[in-house]
Amino acid sequence: MKGSLVECRPDDLAALAVKVVLAKLPQLDPNNVEDLILGSGQPGGEAGYNMARVVALLAGLDDVPGVTVNRYCSSSLQTIRMAAHAIRAGEGDVFVAAGVEAVSRYMNGASDTGPHNTLFAEAEARTASRSSTFTEPWSPSGACPTSTSPWARPPRTWPSSRA
């Protein structure tokens, strides 16, 4: 087994773990997942580029956002804590809290400089082609959802004990 995963990228490894766990929970609708929170002690190179969102996409959770957490040796533990706090605060009921580390792969790049996953080459090319033709300056005004925005979530209702 020693070195058996050396050829496996950390994003692919984490996505495999997430898919396997979700497959073991057929009663859970993946559409109910609020967020994928992923710990990584060295979020650079192949483990960079907000790996949590990449893992969500690779695991088939296309509509699930992702956040990568770096707390070195306790990154995965921190993701569990963050998910538990979010559930307790009423921000959702289903979160994926996970972690991945691929020390054998560190040779493939430091923070956000390593090779990208080739599955995203087409999307990166689209972004590059659109970026070169965009000339208007971007302004954040109106970028944040308001209660009347079509993409805004309805306000949370809090239990009476929280009032």
GROMACS .gro file of N, CA and C in nm:
model
  489
    1MET      N    1   0.082  -0.120   0.000
    1MET     CA    2   0.000   0.000   0.000
    1MET      C    3   0.085   0.126   0.000
    2LYS      N    4   0.207   0.120   0.049
    2LYS     CA    5   0.290   0.241   0.059
    2LYS      C    6   0.308   0.304  -0.078
    3GLY      N    7   0.264   0.431  -0.090
    3GLY     CA    8   0.277   0.502  -0.216
    3GLY      C    9   0.170   0.469  -0.317
    4SER      N   10   0.067   0.394  -0.278
    4SER     CA   11  -0.036   0.353  -0.375
    4SER      C   12  -0.120   0.469  -0.426
    5LEU      N   13  -0.121   0.581  -0.354
    5LEU     CA   14  -0.202   0.695  -0.396
    5LEU      C   15  -0.118   0.808  -0.455
    6VAL      N   16   0.010   0.784  -0.479
    6VAL     CA   17   0.100   0.889  -0.525
    6VAL      C   18   0.055   0.950  -0.658
    7GLU      N   19  -0.015   0.876  -0.739
    7GLU     CA   20  -0.061   0.927  -0.868
    7GLU      C   21  -0.198   0.995  -0.860
    8CYS      N   22  -0.257   0.997  -0.742
    8CYS     CA   23  -0.392   1.052  -0.726
    8CYS      C   24  -0.386   1.196  -0.677
    9ARG      N   25  -0.443   1.287  -0.757
    9ARG     CA   26  -0.449   1.428  -0.718
    9ARG      C   27  -0.534   1.443  -0.592
   10PRO      N   28  -0.505   1.542  -0.507
   10PRO     CA   29  -0.585   1.560  -0.386
   10PRO      C   30  -0.732   1.594  -0.414
   11ASP      N   31  -0.759   1.670  -0.520
   11ASP     CA   32  -0.899   1.703  -0.550
   11ASP      C   33  -0.975   1.578  -0.596
   12ASP      N   34  -0.910   1.494  -0.675
   12ASP     CA   35  -0.974   1.369  -0.718
   12ASP      C   36  -0.995   1.274  -0.599
   13LEU      N   37  -0.896   1.267  -0.510
   13LEU     CA   38  -0.905   1.181  -0.392
   13LEU      C   39  -1.020   1.225  -0.302
   14ALA      N   40  -1.031   1.354  -0.276
   14ALA     CA   41  -1.139   1.405  -0.192
   14ALA      C   42  -1.275   1.385  -0.257
   15ALA      N   43  -1.283   1.408  -0.388
   15ALA     CA   44  -1.410   1.388  -0.459
   15ALA      C   45  -1.455   1.243  -0.451
   16LEU      N   46  -1.360   1.151  -0.464
   16LEU     CA   47  -1.392   1.009  -0.453
   16LEU      C   48  -1.449   0.979  -0.314
   17ALA      N   49  -1.385   1.031  -0.211
   17ALA     CA   50  -1.434   1.007  -0.074
   17ALA      C   51  -1.574   1.063  -0.055
   18VAL      N   52  -1.599   1.183  -0.105
   18VAL     CA   53  -1.732   1.245  -0.091
   18VAL      C   54  -1.836   1.161  -0.166
   19LYS      N   55  -1.804   1.119  -0.288
   19LYS     CA   56  -1.899   1.038  -0.366
   19LYS      C   57  -1.930   0.906  -0.295
   20VAL      N   58  -1.829   0.841  -0.241
   20VAL     CA   59  -1.849   0.713  -0.173
   20VAL      C   60  -1.937   0.730  -0.049
   21VAL      N   61  -1.911   0.834   0.029
   21VAL     CA   62  -1.991   0.858   0.149
   21VAL      C   63  -2.136   0.889   0.111
   22LEU      N   64  -2.156   0.975   0.012
   22LEU     CA   65  -2.294   1.007  -0.029
   22LEU      C   66  -2.366   0.884  -0.084
   23ALA      N   67  -2.294   0.796  -0.152
   23ALA     CA   68  -2.355   0.673  -0.205
   23ALA      C   69  -2.400   0.580  -0.093
   24LYS      N   70  -2.336   0.591   0.022
   24LYS     CA   71  -2.374   0.509   0.138
   24LYS      C   72  -2.494   0.566   0.212
   25LEU      N   73  -2.540   0.683   0.169
   25LEU     CA   74  -2.656   0.747   0.232
   25LEU      C   75  -2.765   0.772   0.127
   26PRO      N   76  -2.826   0.664   0.074
   26PRO     CA   77  -2.925   0.683  -0.033
   26PRO      C   78  -3.046   0.765   0.011
   27GLN      N   79  -3.074   0.771   0.140
   27GLN     CA   80  -3.188   0.849   0.190
   27GLN      C   81  -3.160   0.998   0.188
   28LEU      N   82  -3.033   1.038   0.168
   28LEU     CA   83  -2.997   1.180   0.164
   28LEU      C   84  -2.999   1.230   0.020
   29ASP      N   85  -3.082   1.330  -0.004
   29ASP     CA   86  -3.087   1.394  -0.135
   29ASP      C   87  -2.969   1.490  -0.146
   30PRO      N   88  -2.875   1.466  -0.238
   30PRO     CA   89  -2.758   1.555  -0.251
   30PRO      C   90  -2.796   1.701  -0.276
   31ASN      N   91  -2.916   1.725  -0.326
   31ASN     CA   92  -2.962   1.863  -0.348
   31ASN      C   93  -2.984   1.938  -0.217
   32ASN      N   94  -2.988   1.865  -0.106
   32ASN     CA   95  -3.007   1.929   0.025
   32ASN      C   96  -2.876   1.973   0.089
   33VAL      N   97  -2.763   1.940   0.028
   33VAL     CA   98  -2.634   1.980   0.083
   33VAL      C   99  -2.619   2.132   0.068
   34GLU      N  100  -2.596   2.199   0.179
   34GLU     CA  101  -2.585   2.345   0.180
   34GLU      C  102  -2.447   2.393   0.138
   35ASP      N  103  -2.342   2.319   0.181
   35ASP     CA  104  -2.205   2.364   0.158
   35ASP      C  105  -2.111   2.245   0.175
   36LEU      N  106  -2.000   2.250   0.104
   36LEU     CA  107  -1.894   2.151   0.120
   36LEU      C  108  -1.775   2.225   0.182
   37ILE      N  109  -1.739   2.185   0.303
   37ILE     CA  110  -1.631   2.249   0.378
   37ILE      C  111  -1.515   2.150   0.381
   38LEU      N  112  -1.402   2.189   0.324
   38LEU     CA  113  -1.291   2.095   0.307
   38LEU      C  114  -1.164   2.149   0.372
   39GLY      N  115  -1.105   2.069   0.458
   39GLY     CA  116  -0.980   2.106   0.522
   39GLY      C  117  -0.860   2.058   0.443
   40SER      N  118  -0.757   2.141   0.438
   40SER     CA  119  -0.632   2.105   0.373
   40SER      C  120  -0.519   2.180   0.441
   41GLY      N  121  -0.420   2.106   0.490
   41GLY     CA  122  -0.309   2.169   0.560
   41GLY      C  123  -0.216   2.246   0.468
   42GLN      N  124  -0.214   2.213   0.340
   42GLN     CA  125  -0.130   2.284   0.243
   42GLN      C  126  -0.215   2.311   0.119
   43PRO      N  127  -0.302   2.412   0.123
   43PRO     CA  128  -0.390   2.439   0.010
   43PRO      C  129  -0.319   2.514  -0.101
   44GLY      N  130  -0.224   2.449  -0.163
   44GLY     CA  131  -0.149   2.510  -0.272
   44GLY      C  132  -0.123   2.407  -0.380
   45GLY      N  133  -0.081   2.453  -0.495
   45GLY     CA  134  -0.054   2.363  -0.607
   45GLY      C  135  -0.181   2.291  -0.647
   46GLU      N  136  -0.174   2.160  -0.655
   46GLU     CA  137  -0.292   2.082  -0.694
   46GLU      C  138  -0.402   2.089  -0.588
   47ALA      N  139  -0.368   2.125  -0.467
   47ALA     CA  140  -0.466   2.137  -0.360
   47ALA      C  141  -0.512   2.281  -0.342
   48GLY      N  142  -0.485   2.366  -0.440
   48GLY     CA  143  -0.522   2.506  -0.433
   48GLY      C  144  -0.648   2.537  -0.510
   49TYR      N  145  -0.666   2.662  -0.544
   49TYR     CA  146  -0.779   2.709  -0.625
   49TYR      C  147  -0.913   2.679  -0.561
   50ASN      N  148  -0.928   2.703  -0.432
   50ASN     CA  149  -1.048   2.667  -0.357
   50ASN      C  150  -1.088   2.523  -0.389
   51MET      N  151  -1.005   2.433  -0.346
   51MET     CA  152  -1.025   2.291  -0.374
   51MET      C  153  -1.164   2.242  -0.334
   52ALA      N  154  -1.225   2.300  -0.232
   52ALA     CA  155  -1.357   2.255  -0.189
   52ALA      C  156  -1.460   2.270  -0.302
   53ARG      N  157  -1.457   2.380  -0.373
   53ARG     CA  158  -1.552   2.399  -0.484
   53ARG      C  159  -1.520   2.302  -0.597
   54VAL      N  160  -1.392   2.281  -0.624
   54VAL     CA  161  -1.352   2.185  -0.726
   54VAL      C  162  -1.402   2.045  -0.688
   55VAL      N  163  -1.386   2.008  -0.562
   55VAL     CA  164  -1.432   1.877  -0.514
   55VAL      C  165  -1.584   1.866  -0.528
   56ALA      N  166  -1.656   1.971  -0.496
   56ALA     CA  167  -1.802   1.969  -0.511
   56ALA      C  168  -1.839   1.940  -0.656
   57LEU      N  169  -1.773   2.007  -0.749
   57LEU     CA  170  -1.801   1.983  -0.891
   57LEU      C  171  -1.765   1.841  -0.932
   58LEU      N  172  -1.648   1.794  -0.891
   58LEU     CA  173  -1.605   1.659  -0.928
   58LEU      C  174  -1.694   1.552  -0.865
   59ALA      N  175  -1.754   1.582  -0.751
   59ALA     CA  176  -1.841   1.485  -0.683
   59ALA      C  177  -1.985   1.493  -0.734
   60GLY      N  178  -2.011   1.579  -0.832
   60GLY     CA  179  -2.146   1.590  -0.889
   60GLY      C  180  -2.237   1.682  -0.811
   61LEU      N  181  -2.182   1.762  -0.720
   61LEU     CA  182  -2.262   1.856  -0.642
   61LEU      C  183  -2.249   1.994  -0.705
   62ASP      N  184  -2.297   2.006  -0.827
   62ASP     CA  185  -2.274   2.126  -0.908
   62ASP      C  186  -2.329   2.255  -0.847
   63ASP      N  187  -2.436   2.247  -0.769
   63ASP     CA  188  -2.498   2.365  -0.712
   63ASP      C  189  -2.454   2.392  -0.568
   64VAL      N  190  -2.356   2.316  -0.522
   64VAL     CA  191  -2.311   2.330  -0.383
   64VAL      C  192  -2.184   2.416  -0.380
   65PRO      N  193  -2.185   2.523  -0.302
   65PRO     CA  194  -2.062   2.602  -0.289
   65PRO      C  195  -1.958   2.523  -0.209
   66GLY      N  196  -1.838   2.574  -0.205
   66GLY     CA  197  -1.734   2.508  -0.128
   66GLY      C  198  -1.640   2.608  -0.066
   67VAL      N  199  -1.590   2.576   0.052
   67VAL     CA  200  -1.491   2.660   0.118
   67VAL      C  201  -1.377   2.570   0.165
   68THR      N  202  -1.255   2.612   0.134
   68THR     CA  203  -1.137   2.539   0.177
   68THR      C  204  -1.082   2.603   0.304
   69VAL      N  205  -1.055   2.522   0.403
   69VAL     CA  206  -1.009   2.568   0.533
   69VAL      C  207  -0.865   2.521   0.554
   70ASN      N  208  -0.780   2.613   0.600
   70ASN     CA  209  -0.642   2.577   0.631
   70ASN      C  210  -0.616   2.606   0.777
   71ARG      N  211  -0.607   2.502   0.855
   71ARG     CA  212  -0.568   2.514   0.995
   71ARG      C  213  -0.462   2.407   1.022
   72TYR      N  214  -0.377   2.389   0.923
   72TYR     CA  215  -0.268   2.291   0.928
   72TYR      C  216  -0.318   2.157   0.979
   73CYS      N  217  -0.265   2.106   1.087
   73CYS     CA  218  -0.295   1.969   1.130
   73CYS      C  219  -0.439   1.947   1.176
   74SER      N  220  -0.513   2.053   1.198
   74SER     CA  221  -0.651   2.034   1.244
   74SER      C  222  -0.752   2.092   1.145
   75SER      N  223  -0.716   2.098   1.018
   75SER     CA  224  -0.806   2.155   0.917
   75SER      C  225  -0.936   2.077   0.907
   76SER      N  226  -0.929   1.945   0.903
   76SER     CA  227  -1.051   1.864   0.892
   76SER      C  228  -1.137   1.876   1.016
   77LEU      N  229  -1.073   1.880   1.131
   77LEU     CA  230  -1.147   1.898   1.256
   77LEU      C  231  -1.220   2.032   1.254
   78GLN      N  232  -1.155   2.134   1.203
   78GLN     CA  233  -1.218   2.266   1.193
   78GLN      C  234  -1.340   2.263   1.102
   79THR      N  235  -1.337   2.184   0.995
   79THR     CA  236  -1.454   2.177   0.904
   79THR      C  237  -1.574   2.117   0.976
   80ILE      N  238  -1.550   2.018   1.061
   80ILE     CA  239  -1.660   1.959   1.139
   80ILE      C  240  -1.718   2.063   1.233
   81ARG      N  241  -1.630   2.138   1.296
   81ARG     CA  242  -1.674   2.243   1.389
   81ARG      C  243  -1.756   2.349   1.315
   82MET      N  244  -1.708   2.391   1.198
   82MET     CA  245  -1.780   2.493   1.120
   82MET      C  246  -1.918   2.443   1.078
   83ALA      N  247  -1.926   2.318   1.034
   83ALA     CA  248  -2.055   2.262   0.993
   83ALA      C  249  -2.150   2.252   1.112
   84ALA      N  250  -2.099   2.207   1.226
   84ALA     CA  251  -2.182   2.197   1.346
   84ALA      C  252  -2.234   2.333   1.389
   85HIS      N  253  -2.149   2.433   1.382
   85HIS     CA  254  -2.192   2.569   1.419
   85HIS      C  255  -2.299   2.620   1.322
   86ALA      N  256  -2.280   2.593   1.193
   86ALA     CA  257  -2.378   2.638   1.094
   86ALA      C  258  -2.513   2.572   1.117
   87ILE      N  259  -2.511   2.444   1.149
   87ILE     CA  260  -2.637   2.373   1.176
   87ILE      C  261  -2.703   2.430   1.301
   88ARG      N  262  -2.624   2.449   1.404
   88ARG     CA  263  -2.679   2.503   1.530
   88ARG      C  264  -2.734   2.644   1.512
   89ALA      N  265  -2.672   2.722   1.424
   89ALA     CA  266  -2.717   2.859   1.398
   89ALA      C  267  -2.838   2.863   1.305
   90GLY      N  268  -2.879   2.748   1.253
   90GLY     CA  269  -2.996   2.744   1.166
   90GLY      C  270  -2.967   2.780   1.022
   91GLU      N  271  -2.840   2.771   0.981
   91GLU     CA  272  -2.802   2.807   0.844
   91GLU      C  273  -2.823   2.693   0.745
   92GLY      N  274  -2.863   2.579   0.795
   92GLY     CA  275  -2.888   2.464   0.708
   92GLY      C  276  -2.887   2.338   0.790
   93ASP      N  277  -2.922   2.228   0.725
   93ASP     CA  278  -2.930   2.099   0.793
   93ASP      C  279  -2.826   1.999   0.744
   94VAL      N  280  -2.776   2.016   0.621
   94VAL     CA  281  -2.685   1.918   0.563
   94VAL      C  282  -2.560   1.987   0.510
   95PHE      N  283  -2.446   1.947   0.562
   95PHE     CA  284  -2.317   1.999   0.519
   95PHE      C  285  -2.223   1.880   0.499
   96VAL      N  286  -2.131   1.893   0.407
   96VAL     CA  287  -2.024   1.795   0.392
   96VAL      C  288  -1.901   1.856   0.456
   97ALA      N  289  -1.849   1.792   0.559
   97ALA     CA  290  -1.726   1.835   0.626
   97ALA      C  291  -1.622   1.728   0.600
   98ALA      N  292  -1.512   1.766   0.537
   98ALA     CA  293  -1.412   1.666   0.497
   98ALA      C  294  -1.273   1.727   0.501
   99GLY      N  295  -1.177   1.645   0.466
   99GLY     CA  296  -1.039   1.693   0.459
   99GLY      C  297  -0.958   1.603   0.369
  100VAL      N  298  -0.851   1.658   0.316
  100VAL     CA  299  -0.762   1.579   0.230
  100VAL      C  300  -0.621   1.635   0.240
  101GLU      N  301  -0.526   1.547   0.230
  101GLU     CA  302  -0.386   1.585   0.227
  101GLU      C  303  -0.314   1.486   0.137
  102ALA      N  304  -0.230   1.536   0.050
  102ALA     CA  305  -0.156   1.450  -0.043
  102ALA      C  306  -0.009   1.494  -0.041
  103VAL      N  307   0.059   1.461   0.066
  103VAL     CA  308   0.197   1.504   0.085
  103VAL      C  309   0.287   1.458  -0.029
  104SER      N  310   0.260   1.342  -0.084
  104SER     CA  311   0.341   1.290  -0.196
  104SER      C  312   0.330   1.378  -0.319
  105ARG      N  313   0.230   1.462  -0.325
  105ARG     CA  314   0.205   1.544  -0.444
  105ARG      C  315   0.257   1.687  -0.430
  106TYR      N  316   0.320   1.723  -0.318
  106TYR     CA  317   0.367   1.860  -0.297
  106TYR      C  318   0.463   1.905  -0.406
  107MET      N  319   0.530   1.811  -0.469
  107MET     CA  320   0.624   1.848  -0.576
  107MET      C  321   0.552   1.913  -0.694
  108ASN      N  322   0.420   1.900  -0.698
  108ASN     CA  323   0.342   1.951  -0.811
  108ASN      C  324   0.288   2.091  -0.788
  109GLY      N  325   0.355   2.171  -0.709
  109GLY     CA  326   0.317   2.311  -0.699
  109GLY      C  327   0.293   2.361  -0.560
  110ALA      N  328   0.323   2.487  -0.543
  110ALA     CA  329   0.294   2.557  -0.418
  110ALA      C  330   0.164   2.634  -0.438
  111SER      N  331   0.133   2.720  -0.346
  111SER     CA  332   0.004   2.788  -0.349
  111SER      C  333  -0.035   2.841  -0.487
  112ASP      N  334  -0.136   2.782  -0.541
  112ASP     CA  335  -0.201   2.820  -0.667
  112ASP      C  336  -0.108   2.835  -0.788
  113THR      N  337   0.001   2.760  -0.790
  113THR     CA  338   0.090   2.764  -0.905
  113THR      C  339   0.100   2.630  -0.976
  114GLY      N  340   0.052   2.525  -0.915
  114GLY     CA  341   0.065   2.392  -0.974
  114GLY      C  342  -0.029   2.371  -1.090
  115PRO      N  343  -0.018   2.256  -1.153
  115PRO     CA  344  -0.104   2.228  -1.268
  115PRO      C  345  -0.251   2.217  -1.227
  116HIS      N  346  -0.336   2.275  -1.309
  116HIS     CA  347  -0.480   2.267  -1.285
  116HIS      C  348  -0.530   2.129  -1.326
  117ASN      N  349  -0.644   2.091  -1.273
  117ASN     CA  350  -0.706   1.966  -1.315
  117ASN      C  351  -0.750   1.982  -1.459
  118THR      N  352  -0.709   1.892  -1.545
  118THR     CA  353  -0.738   1.904  -1.689
  118THR      C  354  -0.887   1.899  -1.720
  119LEU      N  355  -0.967   1.848  -1.628
  119LEU     CA  356  -1.112   1.845  -1.652
  119LEU      C  357  -1.171   1.986  -1.662
  120PHE      N  358  -1.096   2.088  -1.612
  120PHE     CA  359  -1.145   2.225  -1.614
  120PHE      C  360  -1.079   2.309  -1.722
  121ALA      N  361  -1.003   2.246  -1.812
  121ALA     CA  362  -0.930   2.320  -1.917
  121ALA      C  363  -1.025   2.399  -2.007
  122GLU      N  364  -1.137   2.340  -2.045
  122GLU     CA  365  -1.232   2.409  -2.133
  122GLU      C  366  -1.290   2.533  -2.065
  123ALA      N  367  -1.326   2.521  -1.938
  123ALA     CA  368  -1.381   2.635  -1.864
  123ALA      C  369  -1.275   2.744  -1.846
  124GLU      N  370  -1.151   2.705  -1.820
  124GLU     CA  371  -1.044   2.804  -1.805
  124GLU      C  372  -1.019   2.877  -1.936
  125ALA      N  373  -1.026   2.804  -2.048
  125ALA     CA  374  -1.008   2.867  -2.179
  125ALA      C  375  -1.121   2.966  -2.207
  126ARG      N  376  -1.245   2.929  -2.170
  126ARG     CA  377  -1.358   3.021  -2.186
  126ARG      C  378  -1.337   3.148  -2.106
  127THR      N  379  -1.294   3.132  -1.982
  127THR     CA  380  -1.269   3.247  -1.896
  127THR      C  381  -1.161   3.336  -1.956
  128ALA      N  382  -1.053   3.275  -2.003
  128ALA     CA  383  -0.943   3.353  -2.062
  128ALA      C  384  -0.991   3.429  -2.186
  129SER      N  385  -1.071   3.366  -2.269
  129SER     CA  386  -1.117   3.433  -2.391
  129SER      C  387  -1.214   3.546  -2.359
  130ARG      N  388  -1.298   3.527  -2.260
  130ARG     CA  389  -1.393   3.632  -2.222
  130ARG      C  390  -1.324   3.746  -2.149
  131SER      N  391  -1.222   3.715  -2.071
  131SER     CA  392  -1.151   3.817  -1.995
  131SER      C  393  -1.080   3.915  -2.086
  132SER      N  394  -1.026   3.866  -2.197
  132SER     CA  395  -0.950   3.954  -2.285
  132SER      C  396  -1.040   4.050  -2.363
  133THR      N  397  -1.170   4.019  -2.374
  133THR     CA  398  -1.260   4.106  -2.450
  133THR      C  399  -1.343   4.198  -2.361
  134PHE      N  400  -1.337   4.178  -2.230
  134PHE     CA  401  -1.416   4.258  -2.137
  134PHE      C  402  -1.346   4.391  -2.114
  135THR      N  403  -1.414   4.502  -2.142
  135THR     CA  404  -1.350   4.632  -2.129
  135THR      C  405  -1.415   4.723  -2.025
  136GLU      N  406  -1.540   4.698  -1.987
  136GLU     CA  407  -1.605   4.784  -1.889
  136GLU      C  408  -1.552   4.755  -1.749
  137PRO      N  409  -1.527   4.859  -1.670
  137PRO     CA  410  -1.484   4.833  -1.532
  137PRO      C  411  -1.601   4.775  -1.452
  138TRP      N  412  -1.570   4.682  -1.366
  138TRP     CA  413  -1.671   4.618  -1.283
  138TRP      C  414  -1.695   4.700  -1.158
  139SER      N  415  -1.819   4.711  -1.117
  139SER     CA  416  -1.854   4.782  -0.995
  139SER      C  417  -1.937   4.690  -0.908
  140PRO      N  418  -1.909   4.685  -0.778
  140PRO     CA  419  -1.985   4.595  -0.692
  140PRO      C  420  -2.126   4.643  -0.661
  141SER      N  421  -2.162   4.764  -0.699
  141SER     CA  422  -2.297   4.812  -0.666
  141SER      C  423  -2.401   4.723  -0.732
  142GLY      N  424  -2.494   4.678  -0.654
  142GLY     CA  425  -2.599   4.590  -0.704
  142GLY      C  426  -2.557   4.445  -0.715
  143ALA      N  427  -2.432   4.414  -0.681
  143ALA     CA  428  -2.384   4.276  -0.693
  143ALA      C  429  -2.430   4.189  -0.577
  144CYS      N  430  -2.459   4.250  -0.463
  144CYS     CA  431  -2.502   4.173  -0.347
  144CYS      C  432  -2.653   4.154  -0.351
  145PRO      N  433  -2.699   4.031  -0.324
  145PRO     CA  434  -2.844   4.009  -0.327
  145PRO      C  435  -2.915   4.087  -0.217
  146THR      N  436  -3.032   4.133  -0.251
  146THR     CA  437  -3.118   4.199  -0.153
  146THR      C  438  -3.240   4.111  -0.135
  147SER      N  439  -3.328   4.149  -0.046
  147SER     CA  440  -3.447   4.067  -0.022
  147SER      C  441  -3.538   4.061  -0.145
  148THR      N  442  -3.521   4.154  -0.239
  148THR     CA  443  -3.605   4.153  -0.359
  148THR      C  444  -3.532   4.093  -0.480
  149SER      N  445  -3.405   4.055  -0.465
  149SER     CA  446  -3.332   3.995  -0.576
  149SER      C  447  -3.392   3.859  -0.611
  150PRO      N  448  -3.395   3.824  -0.740
  150PRO     CA  449  -3.453   3.696  -0.778
  150PRO      C  450  -3.375   3.576  -0.723
  151TRP      N  451  -3.248   3.592  -0.687
  151TRP     CA  452  -3.168   3.481  -0.638
  151TRP      C  453  -3.156   3.480  -0.485
  152ALA      N  454  -3.222   3.572  -0.418
  152ALA     CA  455  -3.212   3.580  -0.272
  152ALA      C  456  -3.291   3.467  -0.208
  153ARG      N  457  -3.236   3.411  -0.102
  153ARG     CA  458  -3.307   3.308  -0.026
  153ARG      C  459  -3.408   3.376   0.065
  154PRO      N  460  -3.516   3.308   0.096
  154PRO     CA  461  -3.611   3.366   0.192
  154PRO      C  462  -3.542   3.379   0.328
  155PRO      N  463  -3.583   3.476   0.407
  155PRO     CA  464  -3.519   3.495   0.538
  155PRO      C  465  -3.541   3.373   0.627
  156ARG      N  466  -3.443   3.342   0.709
  156ARG     CA  467  -3.454   3.230   0.803
  156ARG      C  468  -3.552   3.266   0.913
  157THR      N  469  -3.625   3.166   0.956
  157THR     CA  470  -3.710   3.186   1.074
  157THR      C  471  -3.642   3.116   1.189
  158TRP      N  472  -3.633   3.183   1.301
  158TRP     CA  473  -3.562   3.131   1.416
  158TRP      C  474  -3.661   3.070   1.514
  159PRO      N  475  -3.622   2.963   1.580
  159PRO     CA  476  -3.709   2.907   1.683
  159PRO      C  477  -3.734   3.010   1.792
  160SER      N  478  -3.847   3.001   1.859
  160SER     CA  479  -3.883   3.101   1.959
  160SER      C  480  -3.780   3.108   2.072
  161SER      N  481  -3.705   3.003   2.097
  161SER     CA  482  -3.606   3.005   2.204
  161SER      C  483  -3.487   3.094   2.170
  162ARG      N  484  -3.472   3.134   2.042
  162ARG     CA  485  -3.361   3.218   2.002
  162ARG      C  486  -3.398   3.365   2.000
  163ALA      N  487  -3.525   3.396   2.018
  163ALA     CA  488  -3.572   3.535   2.005
  163ALA      C  489  -3.512   3.629   2.101
   0.00000   0.00000   0.00000
